[in-house]
Structures are given as C-alpha cells and as structure tokens.
Amino acid sequence: MLYADYNATTPLDPEVRAAMADALGASFGNPSSIHSAGQEARRLVERARAQVAGLIGAEPDEIIFTSGGTEADNLAVLGVASAAPSGRRGVVASAIEHRAVLDPCAHLQSRGYKVTFLGVDAQGRLDLRALPAATAPDVALFSVMLANNDTGTIQPVAEIANAATACGAWMHTDAVQAAGKLAIDVKKLGVSLLSFSSHKIHGPKGAGALYVRRSVRMAPLVRGGRQERELRPGTENVPAIVGFGKACELARARLESDTRRVAGLRDLFESQVLACVVGTRVNGRGEQDLRLPNTSNIAFAGLDGEAITINLDMLGMAVSTGAACSTADHTPSHVLVAMGQSEAEARSSVRFSFGRDTTEGEIARAIELVVQVANLLREARP
Ligand code: PLP
C-alpha cells in the first residue's frame, strides 16, 4: 500500500516496537508497587516521562500521561474550566480546533460557560485582530492548536499565549499534529498546557500526554488514585508509555532530517499535481506558507474528494478527506468551511500527508495515481 495518511496515524517504528516488547515481558510490575518488580516498571515509566518531556522542552514532572490526544485535550479544557474561580467562566478557542477540543467546549457552553470561537483567514490562520475583543478578565482558558490536522496551517500560538497571560487566563495548545514535525519548546511558546499523542509520531495507539505547567490549577476528569499527580489516576499503561517515550526520543533526534526530507517530497508532489491536473489549488498555502512540512491539502475544483479518495484506495493509495474521526459523517471539513470555502469547494478537497517512511519512488507513483484518478473522474463528469 502507498500510505499517504500520516496525519491520521503513523506506522510503529521498529525501535519503538522493540522497546515495547521488553516492557510487555519481564517488566510487568505495577509501577505503584513498592517491591522490585513494581520499581522496575516505575523506572520505565519515569524514563519515558523524561523522553516525552525532552521533545517539548518541559520538565518530566510536568508531563501527565493520558490515553491519547483526545483525552489530553479534554483534560485541558474541562479540567481547567472546572477548577476556575466563579468569576472566570469564559473559554476562547479557534473555530478550526479538532473535535477533541470543540466538543468539550460545546459541553461547557451547555453548562453555562461563555465560549468564544475565533475565526481564521482564507489561509486558515487565526485572525489576531479578533484577539483584543476576546481577551476579557472572565476568560479562564484559551485553546488554539499549534498546527491544523486538515491543512497543516501553523497558528500564531506564542502571540495568543501572550494575550492569554495578559488577561490572567491559561493557554492550552493542541500540538498533536505539530509534535515530531516542528521544533517545540513550551517555554518559548509561553503555553501552560500542551497536548500530544503517541500514534502520530510512530508510537503505539492508546498513549498521549498533557504538559501541565506546575502553576496551573485544574481538576481531574476521573478520580481513584494518586498516579499522574492525581490528574489522571489509574494504573499506567506501561508498554504504551514506554513506546511513546521511545517514539519521542526518536522524533527529537530525527526532527531536522525527517522534516527537511519530507518537505522536499511534499513540495515535489504538490508542484507536479498542480501542473498536471487542471483546477487544482493548495488549501492553506498562503504567501508565507506557514504549514507543516508533511501536509498537502489539495482542492480539485468540480470533483468530489471522497470519490478521489475511494478511487485511490482501489489503486492501493491511502489518503483522506479530513480528520479520521469525522469521515464517517460525510460532512465537509469544518476547517475549510471556516476558511470561507463553500461546502462544494470543501468537499472537493483531499488531504495527502507524508512521513518518515515515504520514499521518492512513492511520491513519483503518488503523482501518477492522483493525476490518473483526477483526470478520469473529470472525463466521467456529465
Ligand atoms: N488533535 C488533533 C489536532 C488531531 O489531529 C487528533 C487526531 O487526529 C487528535 C487531537 C486526537 O488524538 P488521538 O487520536 O490521540 O486521540
């Protein structure tokens, strides 16, 4: 299979698999047990915590392990909102957040919180001019993603964090797509909370983390133990955490070489598809091209993105029309709609996302297949 859906998930790195195999075997102890089997498991969890912290410039004790990005986002939004003082019942998020942020925000809205969604421009970048109106003393939390999953557009998170701090609110960023593709330093970004996920960076599914700066006041979503600073109690998923730690270590070591190589392949793919298929345009690529290096979201005017996706799949190429969690409901990408596109325009788009294992040969084949399918569908139009 020609896999071009790395934003949905990534294959397990062989080194991650090897690290997990060890943790699945002899090191089966409960990290909370005081005997040596327990302490060996604890050692593995704490080593992984340091590896995870290293990817984002955090201290190990600021890392809370979760089951993935969705849980980390929920914990950030709901955990901060529910611990906020009664005078701070406001949350500000961007309109292009993943559902893992949007749905908790909608939940808060239904419970009487004031939630403000900030719009984006045609490139998918948050419009900073809307920020002053949103920065009010009753805001508890700002949540704006570091990079978007559909278009790869990178958001001005440091600027938003400044505004959040100035009005006494906490700043959360969903870095699920950015991790492993951009250099991240929580201190430089000025964020107090940051979510990321193991399976997007060649680690196992079912592991993720929320960075929580020490000063943040928040409440847990589940109760029942002392693990993870009592913010995420429950016996740790040690093999998945070990794999996540290894994946972070590899992502950090390979960041520069991986991203430089993948960006070159992505640019080649884009330029060839645009040159060979009429009516194509890249979503989210503005003049400055502030995008993730691996993502290419292409609109095929007059064609149906889903038809392209299905036809490519029949030819052995995996791509996507948007977030994996919203493909089942056939709605057009809310991200492209927020960028001002009509439903028809948004439906004509396909997301291609490449990664560590993508080869030059695969890119050549991907160009061939996309051109073939798009031209075939165009000819078949009534
Ligand atoms: N946030 C973003 C931006 C994502 O792209 C995803 C997954 O696609 C998530 C959150 C959810 O992460 P997970 O699949 O680990 O629950």
Short mmCIF file of C-alpha atoms and ligand atoms in Angstrom, two decimals:
data_model
loop_
_atom_site.label_atom_id
_atom_site.label_comp_id
_atom_site.label_asym_id
_atom_site.label_seq_id
_atom_site.Cartn_x
_atom_site.Cartn_y
_atom_site.Cartn_z
CA MET A 1 0.00 0.00 0.00
CA LEU A 2 1.14 3.54 -0.77
CA TYR A 3 0.39 5.21 2.55
CA ALA A 4 -0.19 8.98 2.39
CA ASP A 5 -2.29 9.49 5.50
CA TYR A 6 0.33 10.15 8.19
CA ASN A 7 -1.86 12.80 9.84
CA ALA A 8 -4.41 10.07 10.65
CA THR A 9 -1.82 7.75 12.14
CA THR A 10 1.73 6.51 11.59
CA PRO A 11 3.28 3.04 11.50
CA LEU A 12 5.04 1.84 14.63
CA ASP A 13 8.80 2.46 14.43
CA PRO A 14 10.76 -0.84 14.73
CA GLU A 15 12.80 0.63 17.62
CA VAL A 16 9.57 1.53 19.42
CA ARG A 17 8.26 -1.98 18.88
CA ALA A 18 11.46 -3.45 20.36
CA ALA A 19 11.27 -1.19 23.43
CA MET A 20 7.63 -2.16 23.95
CA ALA A 21 8.36 -5.88 23.60
CA ASP A 22 10.70 -5.66 26.60
CA ALA A 23 8.08 -3.80 28.63
CA LEU A 24 5.40 -6.34 27.70
CA GLY A 25 7.56 -9.15 29.03
CA ALA A 26 9.58 -9.22 32.20
CA SER A 27 8.74 -5.68 33.34
CA PHE A 28 5.10 -6.43 34.11
CA GLY A 29 5.03 -4.97 37.62
CA ASN A 30 2.62 -2.31 38.80
CA PRO A 31 4.57 0.98 38.96
CA SER A 32 2.81 1.83 42.23
CA SER A 33 4.06 -1.35 43.99
CA ILE A 34 6.99 -0.89 46.35
CA HIS A 35 8.67 -4.25 45.58
CA SER A 36 11.38 -4.53 42.94
CA ALA A 37 9.04 -5.69 40.13
CA GLY A 38 6.98 -2.56 40.71
CA GLN A 39 10.04 -0.37 40.94
CA GLU A 40 11.38 -1.71 37.64
CA ALA A 41 8.07 -0.73 35.96
CA ARG A 42 8.25 2.68 37.70
CA ARG A 43 11.77 3.17 36.34
CA LEU A 44 10.50 2.54 32.80
CA VAL A 45 7.60 4.97 33.20
CA GLU A 46 9.87 7.69 34.59
CA ARG A 47 12.44 7.19 31.84
CA ALA A 48 9.63 7.57 29.29
CA ARG A 49 8.39 10.70 31.09
CA ALA A 50 11.84 12.28 30.66
CA GLN A 51 11.93 11.29 26.97
CA VAL A 52 8.46 12.76 26.39
CA ALA A 53 9.34 15.97 28.26
CA GLY A 54 12.53 16.26 26.17
CA LEU A 55 10.56 16.56 22.93
CA ILE A 56 8.83 19.75 24.05
CA GLY A 57 11.39 21.36 26.40
CA ALA A 58 9.38 20.55 29.55
CA GLU A 59 10.43 19.15 32.93
CA PRO A 60 9.50 15.48 33.44
CA ASP A 61 7.17 16.25 36.36
CA GLU A 62 5.12 18.50 34.08
CA ILE A 63 4.07 15.52 31.91
CA ILE A 64 0.74 13.79 32.63
CA PHE A 65 0.28 10.55 30.69
CA THR A 66 -3.16 10.04 29.11
CA SER A 67 -4.72 7.58 26.67
CA GLY A 68 -4.00 9.91 23.73
CA GLY A 69 -4.60 13.32 22.23
CA THR A 70 -8.36 13.33 22.70
CA GLU A 71 -8.11 12.68 26.42
CA ALA A 72 -5.31 15.21 26.83
CA ASP A 73 -7.43 17.88 25.10
CA ASN A 74 -10.47 17.02 27.21
CA LEU A 75 -8.43 17.11 30.40
CA ALA A 76 -7.01 20.53 29.49
CA VAL A 77 -10.30 22.17 28.55
CA LEU A 78 -12.64 20.60 31.09
CA GLY A 79 -10.05 20.30 33.85
CA VAL A 80 -9.07 23.98 33.75
CA ALA A 81 -12.65 25.25 33.30
CA SER A 82 -13.99 23.26 36.23
CA ALA A 83 -11.24 24.44 38.59
CA ALA A 84 -11.53 28.11 37.55
CA PRO A 85 -12.93 30.63 40.03
CA SER A 86 -16.61 31.57 39.61
CA GLY A 87 -15.68 34.91 38.03
CA ARG A 88 -13.89 33.15 35.17
CA ARG A 89 -16.43 31.18 33.21
CA GLY A 90 -15.14 32.01 29.73
CA VAL A 91 -13.23 29.89 27.21
CA VAL A 92 -11.78 31.08 23.90
CA ALA A 93 -10.93 28.59 21.14
CA SER A 94 -10.34 28.75 17.41
CA ALA A 95 -13.08 27.61 15.04
CA ILE A 96 -10.69 25.13 13.41
CA GLU A 97 -9.83 23.07 16.51
CA HIS A 98 -10.08 19.30 16.38
CA ARG A 99 -13.30 17.85 17.80
CA ALA A 100 -11.30 16.78 20.84
CA VAL A 101 -11.33 20.49 21.79
CA LEU A 102 -14.55 21.65 20.08
CA ASP A 103 -16.76 19.03 21.76
CA PRO A 104 -15.59 19.75 25.33
CA CYS A 105 -16.09 23.46 24.54
CA ALA A 106 -19.66 22.75 23.39
CA HIS A 107 -20.19 20.77 26.59
CA LEU A 108 -19.03 23.73 28.66
CA GLN A 109 -21.33 26.01 26.68
CA SER A 110 -24.28 23.74 27.54
CA ARG A 111 -23.28 24.10 31.21
CA GLY A 112 -23.45 27.90 31.11
CA TYR A 113 -19.84 28.79 30.25
CA LYS A 114 -19.27 31.54 27.72
CA VAL A 115 -17.35 30.05 24.79
CA THR A 116 -15.97 32.27 22.02
CA PHE A 117 -14.75 30.77 18.77
CA LEU A 118 -12.20 32.84 16.86
CA GLY A 119 -12.31 32.77 13.07
CA VAL A 120 -9.46 32.23 10.62
CA ASP A 121 -8.48 33.85 7.32
CA ALA A 122 -8.55 32.18 3.89
CA GLN A 123 -5.17 30.62 4.65
CA GLY A 124 -6.54 29.06 7.84
CA ARG A 125 -4.54 31.31 10.20
CA LEU A 126 -6.22 32.75 13.24
CA ASP A 127 -7.01 36.41 12.73
CA LEU A 128 -5.06 38.15 15.51
CA ARG A 129 -7.14 41.31 15.06
CA ALA A 130 -10.04 39.45 16.73
CA LEU A 131 -7.91 38.78 19.82
CA PRO A 132 -8.31 42.03 21.78
CA ALA A 133 -12.13 41.68 21.77
CA ALA A 134 -11.82 38.12 23.09
CA THR A 135 -9.36 38.89 25.90
CA ALA A 136 -11.62 39.62 28.83
CA PRO A 137 -10.99 39.26 32.57
CA ASP A 138 -13.61 36.48 32.80
CA VAL A 139 -11.71 34.13 30.45
CA ALA A 140 -10.26 31.06 32.17
CA LEU A 141 -8.65 29.39 29.16
CA PHE A 142 -7.51 29.96 25.59
CA SER A 143 -7.18 26.85 23.43
CA VAL A 144 -5.64 27.22 19.99
CA MET A 145 -3.93 24.40 18.14
CA LEU A 146 -0.29 24.65 17.09
CA ALA A 147 -0.92 23.16 13.65
CA ASN A 148 -4.11 22.10 11.96
CA ASN A 149 -4.70 18.46 11.08
CA ASP A 150 -6.53 19.09 7.78
CA THR A 151 -4.38 21.79 6.18
CA GLY A 152 -1.20 21.76 8.28
CA THR A 153 -1.53 25.52 8.86
CA ILE A 154 0.60 26.69 11.80
CA GLN A 155 -1.07 29.07 14.25
CA PRO A 156 0.47 32.12 15.99
CA VAL A 157 0.36 30.38 19.38
CA ALA A 158 3.08 32.45 21.09
CA GLU A 159 1.20 35.68 20.32
CA ILE A 160 -2.07 34.21 21.62
CA ALA A 161 -0.30 32.93 24.74
CA ASN A 162 0.92 36.49 25.41
CA ALA A 163 -2.64 37.80 25.20
CA ALA A 164 -3.91 34.97 27.42
CA THR A 165 -1.27 35.66 30.06
CA ALA A 166 -2.03 39.38 29.97
CA CYS A 167 -5.65 38.74 30.91
CA GLY A 168 -4.81 36.15 33.58
CA ALA A 169 -6.03 33.12 31.60
CA TRP A 170 -4.25 29.81 30.98
CA MET A 171 -3.11 28.96 27.46
CA HIS A 172 -3.57 25.45 26.02
CA THR A 173 -2.36 24.29 22.64
CA ASP A 174 -3.20 21.05 20.86
CA ALA A 175 0.16 20.02 19.41
CA VAL A 176 -0.97 16.55 18.31
CA GLN A 177 -0.11 17.27 14.66
CA ALA A 178 2.83 19.57 15.32
CA ALA A 179 4.80 17.18 17.54
CA GLY A 180 7.59 15.49 15.63
CA LYS A 181 7.09 17.87 12.67
CA LEU A 182 8.03 21.20 14.28
CA ALA A 183 10.58 22.02 16.97
CA ILE A 184 8.52 22.69 20.10
CA ASP A 185 9.62 24.50 23.24
CA VAL A 186 6.82 25.09 25.73
CA LYS A 187 8.75 27.92 27.36
CA LYS A 188 9.30 29.79 24.10
CA LEU A 189 5.66 29.25 23.15
CA GLY A 190 4.58 30.53 26.56
CA VAL A 191 1.84 27.91 26.90
CA SER A 192 0.70 26.44 30.21
CA LEU A 193 -0.82 23.28 28.74
CA LEU A 194 0.06 21.29 25.60
CA SER A 195 -1.42 18.03 24.28
CA PHE A 196 0.28 15.45 22.11
CA SER A 197 -0.25 11.90 21.02
CA SER A 198 1.96 8.85 20.57
CA HIS A 199 0.44 7.27 17.45
CA LYS A 200 1.04 10.39 15.35
CA ILE A 201 4.81 10.09 15.88
CA HIS A 202 5.37 6.37 15.21
CA GLY A 203 4.45 5.28 18.73
CA PRO A 204 1.61 2.96 19.78
CA LYS A 205 -2.03 3.98 19.92
CA GLY A 206 -3.57 4.49 23.35
CA ALA A 207 -0.86 6.76 24.78
CA GLY A 208 -0.51 10.51 24.86
CA ALA A 209 0.36 13.28 27.25
CA LEU A 210 -0.70 16.63 28.56
CA TYR A 211 2.04 19.05 29.55
CA VAL A 212 0.78 20.91 32.61
CA ARG A 213 2.93 23.77 33.86
CA ARG A 214 3.37 23.45 37.64
CA SER A 215 1.37 26.57 38.48
CA VAL A 216 -1.80 25.54 36.58
CA ARG A 217 -4.89 24.96 38.69
CA MET A 218 -7.03 22.18 37.29
CA ALA A 219 -9.28 19.28 38.28
CA PRO A 220 -9.09 15.65 37.10
CA LEU A 221 -11.77 14.08 34.87
CA VAL A 222 -11.53 10.73 36.66
CA ARG A 223 -10.80 10.00 40.30
CA GLY A 224 -9.48 6.98 42.10
CA GLY A 225 -5.73 7.05 42.69
CA ARG A 226 -2.58 9.04 43.14
CA GLN A 227 -0.99 8.40 39.73
CA GLU A 228 -0.05 11.28 37.43
CA ARG A 229 -0.22 13.95 40.14
CA GLU A 230 -3.83 12.76 40.75
CA LEU A 231 -4.79 14.47 37.48
CA ARG A 232 -5.10 11.17 35.64
CA PRO A 233 -5.36 8.37 38.19
CA GLY A 234 -5.33 4.68 37.24
CA THR A 235 -2.60 2.08 36.76
CA GLU A 236 -0.31 3.22 33.96
CA ASN A 237 -0.28 1.51 30.54
CA VAL A 238 3.43 0.78 30.93
CA PRO A 239 4.21 -0.80 27.49
CA ALA A 240 2.39 2.00 25.63
CA ILE A 241 4.09 4.66 27.74
CA VAL A 242 7.49 3.05 27.11
CA GLY A 243 6.74 3.04 23.36
CA PHE A 244 5.60 6.67 23.47
CA GLY A 245 8.81 7.64 25.27
CA LYS A 246 10.97 5.90 22.67
CA ALA A 247 8.92 7.50 19.86
CA CYS A 248 9.56 10.96 21.38
CA GLU A 249 13.28 10.27 21.69
CA LEU A 250 13.43 9.23 18.02
CA ALA A 251 11.28 12.15 16.87
CA ARG A 252 13.60 14.57 18.64
CA ALA A 253 16.75 13.02 17.19
CA ARG A 254 15.34 12.83 13.66
CA LEU A 255 13.30 16.04 13.59
CA GLU A 256 15.58 18.06 11.35
CA SER A 257 16.49 15.39 8.84
CA ASP A 258 12.96 13.93 8.66
CA THR A 259 11.23 17.26 8.16
CA ARG A 260 13.71 18.57 5.57
CA ARG A 261 13.39 15.39 3.52
CA VAL A 262 9.60 15.15 3.82
CA ALA A 263 9.11 18.83 2.94
CA GLY A 264 11.08 18.31 -0.29
CA LEU A 265 8.93 15.30 -1.22
CA ARG A 266 5.71 17.11 -0.35
CA ASP A 267 6.70 20.15 -2.46
CA LEU A 268 7.54 17.93 -5.42
CA PHE A 269 4.18 16.15 -5.10
CA GLU A 270 2.28 19.43 -4.90
CA SER A 271 4.01 21.12 -7.80
CA GLN A 272 3.51 18.11 -10.08
CA VAL A 273 -0.16 17.59 -9.20
CA LEU A 274 -0.87 21.29 -9.68
CA ALA A 275 0.93 21.26 -13.02
CA CYS A 276 -0.79 18.13 -14.34
CA VAL A 277 -4.37 18.47 -13.09
CA VAL A 278 -6.41 21.49 -14.14
CA GLY A 279 -8.50 23.25 -11.50
CA THR A 280 -6.27 22.34 -8.55
CA ARG A 281 -5.24 24.58 -5.67
CA VAL A 282 -3.45 24.04 -2.36
CA ASN A 283 -5.55 24.81 0.70
CA GLY A 284 -3.79 26.70 3.48
CA ARG A 285 -0.68 27.66 1.50
CA GLY A 286 -0.58 31.43 1.75
CA GLU A 287 2.23 33.66 0.64
CA GLN A 288 4.29 32.84 3.70
CA ASP A 289 3.45 29.12 3.51
CA LEU A 290 3.20 28.59 7.27
CA ARG A 291 2.37 24.90 7.09
CA LEU A 292 3.58 21.60 8.48
CA PRO A 293 6.24 20.16 6.17
CA ASN A 294 4.35 16.92 5.51
CA THR A 295 0.79 18.04 4.74
CA SER A 296 -0.75 18.85 1.39
CA ASN A 297 -4.47 19.60 1.21
CA ILE A 298 -5.48 19.97 -2.43
CA ALA A 299 -8.81 21.18 -3.84
CA PHE A 300 -9.84 19.56 -7.15
CA ALA A 301 -12.44 22.05 -8.47
CA GLY A 302 -15.63 20.34 -9.60
CA LEU A 303 -14.60 16.90 -8.33
CA ASP A 304 -15.66 15.03 -5.21
CA GLY A 305 -12.84 14.50 -2.70
CA GLU A 306 -14.47 11.35 -1.42
CA ALA A 307 -14.64 9.86 -4.94
CA ILE A 308 -10.93 10.62 -5.38
CA THR A 309 -10.16 9.01 -2.01
CA ILE A 310 -12.12 5.84 -2.84
CA ASN A 311 -10.62 5.54 -6.32
CA LEU A 312 -7.10 6.00 -4.98
CA ASP A 313 -7.78 3.36 -2.35
CA MET A 314 -8.82 0.91 -5.09
CA LEU A 315 -5.45 1.57 -6.71
CA GLY A 316 -3.63 0.97 -3.42
CA MET A 317 -3.08 4.52 -2.18
CA ALA A 318 -4.36 5.66 1.23
CA VAL A 319 -5.35 9.34 1.57
CA SER A 320 -8.08 11.17 3.42
CA THR A 321 -10.75 13.83 3.03
CA GLY A 322 -10.04 15.16 6.53
CA ALA A 323 -9.94 14.16 10.17
CA ALA A 324 -10.37 10.39 10.53
CA CYS A 325 -12.92 10.89 13.29
CA SER A 326 -15.27 12.89 11.03
CA THR A 327 -15.04 10.85 7.82
CA ALA A 328 -17.99 8.70 8.88
CA ASP A 329 -20.48 11.57 8.94
CA HIS A 330 -19.78 12.85 5.38
CA THR A 331 -19.80 16.49 6.45
CA PRO A 332 -17.27 18.72 4.69
CA SER A 333 -14.23 19.75 6.70
CA HIS A 334 -15.26 22.44 9.22
CA VAL A 335 -11.72 23.77 8.82
CA LEU A 336 -12.12 24.53 5.12
CA VAL A 337 -15.60 25.97 5.73
CA ALA A 338 -14.15 28.23 8.45
CA MET A 339 -11.60 29.40 5.87
CA GLY A 340 -14.50 30.80 3.86
CA GLN A 341 -14.96 27.96 1.39
CA SER A 342 -18.39 26.85 0.17
CA GLU A 343 -19.49 23.30 1.07
CA ALA A 344 -18.91 22.25 -2.56
CA GLU A 345 -15.36 23.65 -2.53
CA ALA A 346 -14.63 21.98 0.79
CA ARG A 347 -15.97 18.66 -0.48
CA SER A 348 -13.61 18.79 -3.47
CA SER A 349 -10.53 18.60 -1.27
CA VAL A 350 -8.24 15.72 -0.40
CA ARG A 351 -5.60 15.62 2.32
CA PHE A 352 -2.29 13.98 1.48
CA SER A 353 0.11 13.59 4.38
CA PHE A 354 3.56 12.08 4.13
CA GLY A 355 6.06 10.92 6.69
CA ARG A 356 9.25 9.25 7.80
CA ASP A 357 8.84 6.17 5.61
CA THR A 358 7.69 7.96 2.44
CA THR A 359 10.16 7.37 -0.41
CA GLU A 360 10.94 9.26 -3.62
CA GLY A 361 9.60 6.29 -5.57
CA GLU A 362 6.32 6.51 -3.66
CA ILE A 363 6.00 10.20 -4.45
CA ALA A 364 6.51 9.51 -8.17
CA ARG A 365 3.85 6.80 -8.00
CA ALA A 366 1.53 9.03 -5.94
CA ILE A 367 1.73 11.79 -8.57
CA GLU A 368 0.95 9.25 -11.30
CA LEU A 369 -2.08 7.84 -9.45
CA VAL A 370 -3.55 11.20 -8.42
CA VAL A 371 -3.23 12.60 -11.95
CA GLN A 372 -4.77 9.43 -13.39
CA VAL A 373 -7.73 9.38 -10.98
CA ALA A 374 -8.46 13.11 -11.18
CA ASN A 375 -8.38 13.14 -14.98
CA LEU A 376 -10.53 10.01 -15.15
CA LEU A 377 -13.14 11.49 -12.82
CA ARG A 378 -13.10 14.74 -14.75
CA GLU A 379 -13.73 12.94 -18.03
CA ALA A 380 -16.55 10.94 -16.42
CA ARG A 381 -18.39 14.09 -15.35
CA PRO A 382 -21.70 14.62 -17.16
N1 PLP B 1 -5.99 16.77 17.98
C1 PLP B 1 -5.61 16.77 16.69
C2 PLP B 1 -5.17 18.05 16.05
C3 PLP B 1 -5.63 15.58 15.96
O1 PLP B 1 -5.26 15.58 14.68
C4 PLP B 1 -6.05 14.39 16.60
C5 PLP B 1 -6.14 13.13 15.86
O2 PLP B 1 -6.28 13.11 14.66
C6 PLP B 1 -6.42 14.45 17.96
C7 PLP B 1 -6.38 15.66 18.62
C8 PLP B 1 -6.84 13.23 18.71
O3 PLP B 1 -5.70 12.46 19.06
P1 PLP B 1 -5.86 10.91 19.43
O4 PLP B 1 -6.13 10.19 18.13
O5 PLP B 1 -4.54 10.53 20.03
O6 PLP B 1 -6.98 10.78 20.39
#
